[in-house]
Amino acid sequence: MTVYHHRSAKKIGNQILSSWRTEELWRSHFIGNEAQLCSSEGVFPSPDRTFRDLTKKTRILLEFKPYTETKRGILTGLGQCIAYLNKSHASILVSPSKIKSEHGDDFDMGNYLEKTFKKFIFGKLPIALFTFDGENLENLTLRCNFDDRLYENLRKFKFNDSEPYWAWWRDWPLDAFYKLLLSSQIVKDKKNRSKKVWDYYFFNYYAPKETLNTLELLPSNIIGLNESKMIPFQDIKKKLTQDIKNNKISEEEGIELLKKEWDENEIENPYKNYKKNHFIFLDHIKLWDEDLIPTALGNKFLNRVEKFSTDHEKLKNELAQILLVEGNHHDFIEEIEDISSTIKNIGNDSNYLDKLYEALDEKGFISKNPNRATTRIRRFLTAEKQLWGHLNIIKKNGSRYLFQNKGYLFDKLKIEKLIQEFYMNYGKESERSLEINNENILN
């Protein structure tokens, strides 16, 4: 996939999403005005865009083919759309209406595909067909929609209804995710794999043997966000130590209470609670697959990091590249910049965040279930700003990130450099490449 491909798929996907949400024309029983853009973790092959409609309980995957694609490549795309049905309720093929044949002649790909769909796809498989004209993606046209009758036999399978389309991160240092991915490479057993990978990470990196059965504040093997080693069970150890000093408990009782922090039979403790936040992030940036086995991208990342595992800045640089492209944070940052340019009188963080949230929600970019009663999402973008600040890709205005009447400002030159490095370092493994032509990623 080239940079042009990525940007074009984003533009087409957003246009289709906007139409579903604001117009009747392209809607169906499979998706309607509650359509949202979402993450595509756990899907192989990886789609160009993923949508869901939680009122209809559907997930739809989109495959985009650029105007330079061959007839064979587009038919391969149709095969991918069929494969997507293993992990979605429906899929979409977006193809150029005309392409060059192997002899250099114009070939009416749109007409060929439309006849093929009406003869072999419609009424049998929930796959829709869109076509567009040329490099500038003009005249996006729905040539064959989903057959609504197929919705009656909608397959049921579990998919997350609350995660955003950009990689979801909470609180944990990047070194922790590197060590977790490394654990998944080391652990070969496929039986009860989730527990075994987590146990290896937890008891080798987060809470190694010497930190257990003692109330001494000993370091883990993970570099924290403050650039020093994390201290496992720090708060509970301090509390238990104080209780011992106050003669509330004995030292033996303190150790027994400490053991509850990693007892898998407890309802809640660090051993159980930390797992979700770790696993989701690696899912979203596609460093491992649904079986917790490192992907080609994940293995390439581990191989590169192994050469400089003691250089934390280089580790941050590598993960920043992947986060921006595979984790869709660059797409999300561009949306924030576009919306910010339309907001007048940006004076305080709270009002600015409200306006960002409302605009993103209107576009279908906010993950929420309309059937579930919820309050206003709390601390919107707090985690993202923390992560972007850690990676030095968002600018600071003193102690804050907000700039008066401008909003959040990003280090565009650094971001562009990281994206180019991603395509050079990981393009092959992610099936992406840096195409040098008139379509410049700096634009």
Short mmCIF file of C-alpha atoms in Angstrom, two decimals:
data_model
loop_
_atom_site.label_atom_id
_atom_site.label_comp_id
_atom_site.label_asym_id
_atom_site.label_seq_id
_atom_site.Cartn_x
_atom_site.Cartn_y
_atom_site.Cartn_z
CA MET A 1 0.00 0.00 0.00
CA THR A 2 1.31 3.44 -0.94
CA VAL A 3 0.80 6.76 0.82
CA TYR A 4 -1.56 7.69 -2.02
CA HIS A 5 -3.52 4.48 -1.40
CA HIS A 6 -3.81 5.22 2.33
CA ARG A 7 -4.96 8.81 1.81
CA SER A 8 -7.39 7.84 -0.95
CA ALA A 9 -8.93 5.03 1.10
CA LYS A 10 -9.39 7.49 3.97
CA LYS A 11 -11.09 10.06 1.70
CA ILE A 12 -13.40 7.50 0.08
CA GLY A 13 -14.23 5.88 3.43
CA ASN A 14 -15.10 9.23 4.98
CA GLN A 15 -17.30 10.12 2.00
CA ILE A 16 -19.26 6.88 2.29
CA LEU A 17 -19.58 7.28 6.07
CA SER A 18 -20.80 10.85 5.68
CA SER A 19 -23.44 9.77 3.17
CA TRP A 20 -24.73 7.01 5.46
CA ARG A 21 -25.07 9.45 8.33
CA THR A 22 -26.65 12.36 6.43
CA GLU A 23 -28.46 10.91 3.38
CA GLU A 24 -30.79 8.01 2.60
CA LEU A 25 -29.23 7.17 -0.76
CA TRP A 26 -26.62 4.53 0.22
CA ARG A 27 -28.17 3.19 3.41
CA SER A 28 -29.41 -0.38 3.75
CA HIS A 29 -30.62 -2.82 6.38
CA PHE A 30 -26.94 -3.44 7.14
CA ILE A 31 -25.95 0.15 7.93
CA GLY A 32 -27.69 3.48 8.42
CA ASN A 33 -27.44 6.90 10.00
CA GLU A 34 -25.78 5.60 13.17
CA ALA A 35 -22.74 4.35 11.22
CA GLN A 36 -19.36 4.87 12.89
CA LEU A 37 -15.73 4.51 11.90
CA CYS A 38 -13.97 1.96 14.12
CA SER A 39 -10.84 -0.09 14.62
CA SER A 40 -10.17 -3.26 12.61
CA GLU A 41 -8.10 -5.22 15.14
CA GLY A 42 -8.11 -9.00 14.76
CA VAL A 43 -8.96 -8.95 11.04
CA PHE A 44 -6.81 -10.67 8.43
CA PRO A 45 -6.34 -9.64 5.71
CA SER A 46 -6.42 -6.08 7.03
CA PRO A 47 -9.15 -3.85 5.51
CA ASP A 48 -8.65 -0.24 4.44
CA ARG A 49 -11.57 1.00 6.54
CA THR A 50 -13.88 -0.54 9.14
CA PHE A 51 -17.38 0.64 10.01
CA ARG A 52 -20.04 -0.45 12.45
CA ASP A 53 -23.66 0.31 13.17
CA LEU A 54 -24.44 -0.63 16.76
CA THR A 55 -28.18 -0.15 16.32
CA LYS A 56 -28.10 -2.82 13.62
CA LYS A 57 -25.35 -4.82 15.36
CA THR A 58 -23.17 -4.91 12.24
CA ARG A 59 -19.55 -4.48 11.28
CA ILE A 60 -18.58 -3.72 7.65
CA LEU A 61 -15.08 -3.83 6.14
CA LEU A 62 -13.96 -1.84 3.10
CA GLU A 63 -11.34 -2.75 0.49
CA PHE A 64 -10.07 0.09 -1.69
CA LYS A 65 -8.25 -0.33 -5.00
CA PRO A 66 -6.51 2.72 -6.57
CA TYR A 67 -6.82 3.91 -10.16
CA THR A 68 -3.44 2.33 -10.95
CA GLU A 69 -4.61 -1.16 -9.98
CA THR A 70 -4.70 -4.01 -12.50
CA LYS A 71 -7.71 -6.15 -13.35
CA ARG A 72 -6.08 -9.03 -11.52
CA GLY A 73 -5.45 -6.87 -8.46
CA ILE A 74 -9.05 -5.70 -8.35
CA LEU A 75 -10.35 -9.27 -8.60
CA THR A 76 -7.98 -10.16 -5.77
CA GLY A 77 -9.68 -7.34 -3.87
CA LEU A 78 -13.02 -9.01 -4.47
CA GLY A 79 -11.55 -12.18 -3.01
CA GLN A 80 -10.46 -10.18 0.04
CA CYS A 81 -14.00 -8.87 0.44
CA ILE A 82 -15.24 -12.47 0.52
CA ALA A 83 -12.58 -13.33 3.12
CA TYR A 84 -13.64 -10.33 5.22
CA LEU A 85 -17.01 -12.00 5.74
CA ASN A 86 -15.30 -14.36 8.16
CA LYS A 87 -14.89 -11.41 10.53
CA SER A 88 -17.68 -9.04 9.50
CA HIS A 89 -21.33 -8.99 8.54
CA ALA A 90 -20.73 -7.34 5.17
CA SER A 91 -17.95 -5.86 3.06
CA ILE A 92 -17.40 -3.23 0.38
CA LEU A 93 -15.20 -3.21 -2.72
CA VAL A 94 -14.23 0.23 -4.02
CA SER A 95 -12.75 0.10 -7.52
CA PRO A 96 -11.75 2.57 -10.26
CA SER A 97 -14.42 2.67 -12.95
CA LYS A 98 -11.81 2.44 -15.70
CA ILE A 99 -8.31 1.00 -15.75
CA LYS A 100 -5.58 0.33 -18.28
CA SER A 101 -5.52 -3.19 -19.67
CA GLU A 102 -2.29 -5.17 -20.02
CA HIS A 103 -2.19 -3.87 -23.62
CA GLY A 104 -2.52 -0.23 -22.56
CA ASP A 105 -6.14 0.12 -23.64
CA ASP A 106 -8.94 1.54 -21.44
CA PHE A 107 -10.98 -1.19 -19.77
CA ASP A 108 -14.43 -0.56 -18.30
CA MET A 109 -13.81 -2.20 -14.93
CA GLY A 110 -16.92 -0.70 -13.38
CA ASN A 111 -19.25 -2.24 -15.94
CA TYR A 112 -17.44 -5.59 -15.72
CA LEU A 113 -17.70 -5.66 -11.93
CA GLU A 114 -21.33 -4.51 -11.88
CA LYS A 115 -22.35 -7.37 -14.18
CA THR A 116 -20.33 -9.82 -12.08
CA PHE A 117 -21.93 -8.60 -8.85
CA LYS A 118 -25.48 -8.75 -10.18
CA LYS A 119 -24.92 -12.24 -11.54
CA PHE A 120 -22.87 -13.90 -8.78
CA ILE A 121 -22.83 -11.71 -5.64
CA PHE A 122 -26.15 -9.91 -5.10
CA GLY A 123 -28.58 -12.08 -3.14
CA LYS A 124 -25.82 -14.51 -2.20
CA LEU A 125 -23.14 -12.54 -0.34
CA PRO A 126 -23.46 -9.21 1.53
CA ILE A 127 -20.87 -7.33 -0.55
CA ALA A 128 -21.42 -3.85 -2.01
CA LEU A 129 -19.62 -2.27 -4.97
CA PHE A 130 -18.57 1.36 -5.40
CA THR A 131 -16.60 2.86 -8.28
CA PHE A 132 -14.85 6.20 -8.79
CA ASP A 133 -13.17 8.03 -11.67
CA GLY A 134 -9.44 8.61 -11.90
CA GLU A 135 -6.65 9.78 -9.64
CA ASN A 136 -8.77 12.52 -8.02
CA LEU A 137 -11.46 10.05 -6.88
CA GLU A 138 -14.32 11.80 -8.67
CA ASN A 139 -17.90 10.56 -9.20
CA LEU A 140 -18.05 8.03 -6.37
CA THR A 141 -20.96 5.80 -7.37
CA LEU A 142 -22.77 2.91 -5.69
CA ARG A 143 -23.03 0.25 -8.40
CA CYS A 144 -24.45 -2.57 -6.28
CA ASN A 145 -25.71 -2.27 -2.71
CA PHE A 146 -26.16 -5.03 -0.13
CA ASP A 147 -29.21 -7.22 -0.65
CA ASP A 148 -31.37 -6.34 2.36
CA ARG A 149 -32.85 -9.84 2.37
CA LEU A 150 -29.48 -11.19 3.56
CA TYR A 151 -29.77 -9.15 6.75
CA GLU A 152 -32.45 -11.56 7.96
CA ASN A 153 -29.76 -14.25 8.30
CA LEU A 154 -27.26 -11.97 10.05
CA ARG A 155 -24.51 -13.99 11.70
CA LYS A 156 -23.78 -13.25 15.33
CA PHE A 157 -20.25 -12.86 16.59
CA LYS A 158 -18.63 -10.73 19.24
CA PHE A 159 -16.94 -7.47 18.32
CA ASN A 160 -16.02 -4.57 20.53
CA ASP A 161 -18.58 -1.78 20.63
CA SER A 162 -16.64 0.83 22.58
CA GLU A 163 -13.15 1.21 21.09
CA PRO A 164 -12.27 4.18 18.84
CA TYR A 165 -10.82 3.94 15.34
CA TRP A 166 -7.48 5.26 16.59
CA ALA A 167 -5.27 3.04 18.77
CA TRP A 168 -6.56 3.02 22.35
CA TRP A 169 -3.86 3.72 24.95
CA ARG A 170 -4.08 4.19 28.71
CA ASP A 171 -1.28 5.09 31.11
CA TRP A 172 1.27 2.36 30.43
CA PRO A 173 4.81 3.06 29.16
CA LEU A 174 5.87 1.99 25.69
CA ASP A 175 8.54 -0.26 27.18
CA ALA A 176 5.76 -2.34 28.75
CA PHE A 177 4.18 -3.01 25.36
CA TYR A 178 7.56 -3.92 23.89
CA LYS A 179 8.11 -6.41 26.74
CA LEU A 180 4.61 -7.85 26.32
CA LEU A 181 5.13 -8.36 22.58
CA LEU A 182 8.53 -9.91 23.32
CA SER A 183 6.79 -12.28 25.75
CA SER A 184 4.38 -13.34 23.01
CA GLN A 185 7.35 -14.16 20.80
CA ILE A 186 9.08 -16.15 23.54
CA VAL A 187 6.00 -18.16 24.57
CA LYS A 188 5.41 -20.81 21.90
CA ASP A 189 2.60 -22.81 23.50
CA LYS A 190 -0.78 -22.16 21.83
CA LYS A 191 -2.89 -23.81 24.53
CA ASN A 192 -4.28 -21.34 27.08
CA ARG A 193 -2.03 -18.86 25.32
CA SER A 194 -3.53 -15.65 26.65
CA LYS A 195 -2.78 -16.62 30.26
CA LYS A 196 0.68 -17.95 29.47
CA VAL A 197 1.76 -14.85 27.55
CA TRP A 198 0.40 -12.59 30.29
CA ASP A 199 2.03 -14.64 33.06
CA TYR A 200 5.40 -14.54 31.31
CA TYR A 201 5.20 -10.77 30.94
CA PHE A 202 3.79 -10.11 34.40
CA PHE A 203 6.25 -12.27 36.37
CA ASN A 204 9.34 -11.63 34.28
CA TYR A 205 9.02 -7.94 33.51
CA TYR A 206 6.40 -6.18 35.61
CA ALA A 207 6.74 -8.15 38.86
CA PRO A 208 9.88 -10.31 38.69
CA LYS A 209 10.48 -12.89 41.42
CA GLU A 210 12.59 -10.64 43.64
CA THR A 211 9.75 -8.09 43.95
CA LEU A 212 7.31 -10.68 45.35
CA ASN A 213 7.05 -11.75 48.99
CA THR A 214 8.66 -8.54 50.19
CA LEU A 215 7.35 -5.10 51.10
CA GLU A 216 10.58 -3.50 49.95
CA LEU A 217 10.06 -1.13 46.99
CA LEU A 218 12.10 -3.02 44.41
CA PRO A 219 12.11 -2.03 40.72
CA SER A 220 10.53 -3.93 37.85
CA ASN A 221 12.16 -4.55 34.48
CA ILE A 222 10.03 -1.90 32.76
CA ILE A 223 11.01 1.70 32.07
CA GLY A 224 8.11 3.94 33.08
CA LEU A 225 6.77 7.13 31.55
CA ASN A 226 9.06 9.08 33.89
CA GLU A 227 12.08 7.33 32.31
CA SER A 228 12.88 5.38 35.52
CA LYS A 229 12.02 1.78 36.35
CA MET A 230 8.47 1.14 37.52
CA ILE A 231 7.92 -0.10 41.09
CA PRO A 232 5.33 -2.89 41.13
CA PHE A 233 2.68 -2.76 43.87
CA GLN A 234 4.17 0.49 45.11
CA ASP A 235 1.03 1.96 46.69
CA ILE A 236 -0.13 -1.21 48.42
CA LYS A 237 3.37 -1.92 49.70
CA LYS A 238 3.55 1.56 51.22
CA LYS A 239 0.14 1.13 52.84
CA LEU A 240 0.95 -2.31 54.24
CA THR A 241 4.29 -1.08 55.56
CA GLN A 242 2.52 1.79 57.33
CA ASP A 243 -0.08 -0.62 58.78
CA ILE A 244 2.74 -2.77 60.16
CA LYS A 245 4.38 0.29 61.75
CA ASN A 246 1.04 1.21 63.31
CA ASN A 247 0.67 -2.35 64.65
CA LYS A 248 -2.51 -2.90 62.67
CA ILE A 249 -1.12 -6.06 61.04
CA SER A 250 1.93 -8.27 61.38
CA GLU A 251 4.62 -8.52 58.72
CA GLU A 252 3.42 -12.02 57.87
CA GLU A 253 -0.14 -10.73 57.41
CA GLY A 254 1.22 -7.93 55.24
CA ILE A 255 2.92 -10.41 52.91
CA GLU A 256 -0.26 -12.50 52.67
CA LEU A 257 -2.27 -9.39 51.77
CA LEU A 258 0.35 -8.46 49.17
CA LYS A 259 -0.06 -11.85 47.47
CA LYS A 260 -3.67 -10.94 46.67
CA GLU A 261 -2.29 -8.42 44.15
CA TRP A 262 -1.44 -11.23 41.72
CA ASP A 263 -3.83 -13.96 42.88
CA GLU A 264 -5.81 -15.00 39.79
CA ASN A 265 -8.72 -16.05 42.02
CA GLU A 266 -9.31 -12.48 43.16
CA ILE A 267 -12.12 -10.57 41.41
CA GLU A 268 -9.97 -7.48 40.91
CA ASN A 269 -6.25 -6.84 41.32
CA PRO A 270 -3.33 -5.56 39.21
CA TYR A 271 -2.79 -9.01 37.70
CA LYS A 272 -6.30 -8.94 36.23
CA ASN A 273 -6.95 -5.24 35.75
CA TYR A 274 -3.79 -4.35 33.82
CA LYS A 275 -4.24 -7.02 31.17
CA LYS A 276 -6.98 -5.35 29.12
CA ASN A 277 -5.12 -2.08 28.65
CA HIS A 278 -1.99 -3.94 27.55
CA PHE A 279 -3.70 -6.26 25.09
CA ILE A 280 -5.95 -3.65 23.42
CA PHE A 281 -3.03 -1.44 22.44
CA LEU A 282 -1.11 -4.26 20.72
CA ASP A 283 -4.34 -5.28 18.97
CA HIS A 284 -4.89 -1.78 17.64
CA ILE A 285 -1.38 -1.20 16.32
CA LYS A 286 -1.38 -4.65 14.72
CA LEU A 287 1.81 -5.94 16.35
CA TRP A 288 0.18 -9.30 17.08
CA ASP A 289 -2.78 -11.22 15.68
CA GLU A 290 -5.94 -12.50 17.33
CA ASP A 291 -3.99 -15.51 18.65
CA LEU A 292 -1.41 -13.22 20.32
CA ILE A 293 1.27 -14.28 17.85
CA PRO A 294 3.49 -11.46 16.55
CA THR A 295 2.56 -10.37 13.03
CA ALA A 296 5.19 -9.74 10.35
CA LEU A 297 5.08 -6.11 11.49
CA GLY A 298 5.50 -7.18 15.12
CA ASN A 299 8.47 -9.42 14.38
CA LYS A 300 10.15 -6.68 12.34
CA PHE A 301 9.62 -4.26 15.23
CA LEU A 302 11.15 -6.71 17.73
CA ASN A 303 14.13 -7.34 15.45
CA ARG A 304 14.78 -3.63 15.07
CA VAL A 305 14.36 -2.83 18.76
CA GLU A 306 16.65 -5.70 19.79
CA LYS A 307 19.55 -3.77 18.26
CA PHE A 308 19.04 -0.82 20.59
CA SER A 309 16.91 -2.17 23.45
CA THR A 310 18.80 -0.04 25.97
CA ASP A 311 18.11 3.19 24.04
CA HIS A 312 14.66 4.21 25.21
CA GLU A 313 14.41 7.17 22.82
CA LYS A 314 14.83 4.88 19.82
CA LEU A 315 12.16 2.56 21.19
CA LYS A 316 9.77 5.53 21.45
CA ASN A 317 10.68 6.54 17.89
CA GLU A 318 9.89 3.07 16.51
CA LEU A 319 6.55 2.83 18.29
CA ALA A 320 5.66 6.38 17.26
CA GLN A 321 6.06 5.41 13.60
CA ILE A 322 3.69 2.46 14.02
CA LEU A 323 1.22 4.38 16.18
CA LEU A 324 0.85 7.16 13.62
CA VAL A 325 0.24 4.88 10.63
CA GLU A 326 -1.10 1.50 11.77
CA GLY A 327 -2.67 2.99 14.89
CA ASN A 328 -4.41 5.72 12.83
CA HIS A 329 -3.19 8.50 15.14
CA HIS A 330 -2.02 10.54 12.17
CA ASP A 331 -5.49 10.35 10.63
CA PHE A 332 -6.98 11.36 13.98
CA ILE A 333 -4.55 14.26 14.43
CA GLU A 334 -5.45 15.53 10.95
CA GLU A 335 -9.14 15.47 11.91
CA ILE A 336 -8.38 17.48 15.05
CA GLU A 337 -6.44 20.02 12.99
CA ASP A 338 -9.22 20.33 10.40
CA ILE A 339 -11.91 20.81 13.04
CA SER A 340 -9.77 23.24 15.04
CA SER A 341 -9.40 25.46 11.98
CA THR A 342 -13.20 25.95 11.95
CA ILE A 343 -13.60 26.77 15.66
CA LYS A 344 -13.69 30.43 16.57
CA ASN A 345 -12.67 31.91 19.92
CA ILE A 346 -10.76 29.02 21.42
CA GLY A 347 -10.30 30.28 24.95
CA ASN A 348 -10.29 27.36 27.36
CA ASP A 349 -9.64 23.64 27.23
CA SER A 350 -13.10 22.53 28.37
CA ASN A 351 -15.08 24.40 25.69
CA TYR A 352 -12.55 23.49 23.01
CA LEU A 353 -12.76 19.79 23.90
CA ASP A 354 -16.56 19.96 23.87
CA LYS A 355 -16.51 21.39 20.36
CA LEU A 356 -13.96 18.83 19.15
CA TYR A 357 -16.02 16.01 20.61
CA GLU A 358 -19.27 17.25 19.08
CA ALA A 359 -17.71 17.67 15.62
CA LEU A 360 -16.06 14.24 15.72
CA ASP A 361 -19.28 12.66 16.97
CA GLU A 362 -21.27 14.26 14.16
CA LYS A 363 -18.88 12.74 11.63
CA GLY A 364 -19.21 9.27 13.18
CA PHE A 365 -15.67 9.21 14.56
CA ILE A 366 -16.60 8.83 18.24
CA SER A 367 -17.07 5.34 19.58
CA LYS A 368 -20.30 5.05 21.55
CA ASN A 369 -23.32 2.78 21.69
CA PRO A 370 -26.54 4.73 21.03
CA ASN A 371 -28.55 1.93 22.71
CA ARG A 372 -26.65 2.28 25.97
CA ALA A 373 -27.36 5.11 28.40
CA THR A 374 -24.12 7.00 28.96
CA THR A 375 -22.98 10.30 30.32
CA ARG A 376 -20.62 12.64 28.49
CA ILE A 377 -17.32 10.84 27.99
CA ARG A 378 -15.00 11.98 30.76
CA ARG A 379 -11.58 13.49 30.25
CA PHE A 380 -11.79 13.35 26.46
CA LEU A 381 -8.30 13.20 24.87
CA THR A 382 -6.51 13.21 28.25
CA ALA A 383 -4.74 9.92 27.53
CA GLU A 384 -4.00 10.83 23.92
CA LYS A 385 -2.40 14.13 24.91
CA GLN A 386 -0.29 12.33 27.50
CA LEU A 387 0.92 9.83 24.90
CA TRP A 388 1.57 12.48 22.22
CA GLY A 389 3.45 14.53 24.80
CA HIS A 390 5.56 11.51 25.75
CA LEU A 391 6.42 11.09 22.06
CA ASN A 392 7.06 14.83 21.62
CA ILE A 393 4.67 15.18 18.69
CA ILE A 394 2.32 17.72 20.31
CA LYS A 395 3.52 21.20 21.24
CA LYS A 396 3.26 22.65 24.74
CA ASN A 397 2.25 26.17 25.69
CA GLY A 398 3.96 26.44 29.06
CA SER A 399 2.42 23.67 31.18
CA ARG A 400 -0.58 23.24 28.87
CA TYR A 401 -1.19 21.94 25.37
CA LEU A 402 -3.84 24.51 24.44
CA PHE A 403 -2.88 27.56 22.38
CA GLN A 404 -5.24 30.54 22.50
CA ASN A 405 -7.51 30.69 19.40
CA LYS A 406 -5.50 27.86 17.80
CA GLY A 407 -6.25 24.75 19.81
CA TYR A 408 -3.77 21.90 19.91
CA LEU A 409 -0.68 22.31 17.75
CA PHE A 410 1.40 19.38 16.54
CA ASP A 411 5.01 19.06 15.44
CA LYS A 412 4.20 18.45 11.78
CA LEU A 413 7.80 18.11 10.65
CA LYS A 414 8.49 15.41 13.21
CA ILE A 415 5.26 13.60 12.42
CA GLU A 416 5.98 13.67 8.68
CA LYS A 417 9.50 12.35 9.31
CA LEU A 418 8.16 9.52 11.47
CA ILE A 419 5.62 8.56 8.81
CA GLN A 420 8.27 8.45 6.10
CA GLU A 421 10.45 6.32 8.40
CA PHE A 422 7.53 3.94 8.91
CA TYR A 423 7.11 3.37 5.19
CA MET A 424 10.84 2.81 4.78
CA ASN A 425 11.28 0.58 7.84
CA TYR A 426 7.98 -1.31 7.93
CA GLY A 427 6.39 -0.84 4.51
CA LYS A 428 7.02 -4.39 3.36
CA GLU A 429 5.77 -6.03 6.53
CA SER A 430 2.62 -3.88 6.64
CA GLU A 431 2.07 -4.14 2.88
CA ARG A 432 2.60 -0.38 2.63
CA SER A 433 5.17 1.47 0.56
CA LEU A 434 6.36 5.05 0.18
CA GLU A 435 5.36 6.08 -3.34
CA ILE A 436 7.32 9.05 -4.59
CA ASN A 437 5.13 11.00 -6.99
CA ASN A 438 3.05 14.14 -7.13
CA GLU A 439 1.10 12.94 -4.10
CA ASN A 440 3.41 14.12 -1.32
CA ILE A 441 2.68 13.14 2.25
CA LEU A 442 3.80 16.57 3.39
CA ASN A 443 0.76 18.16 1.80
#
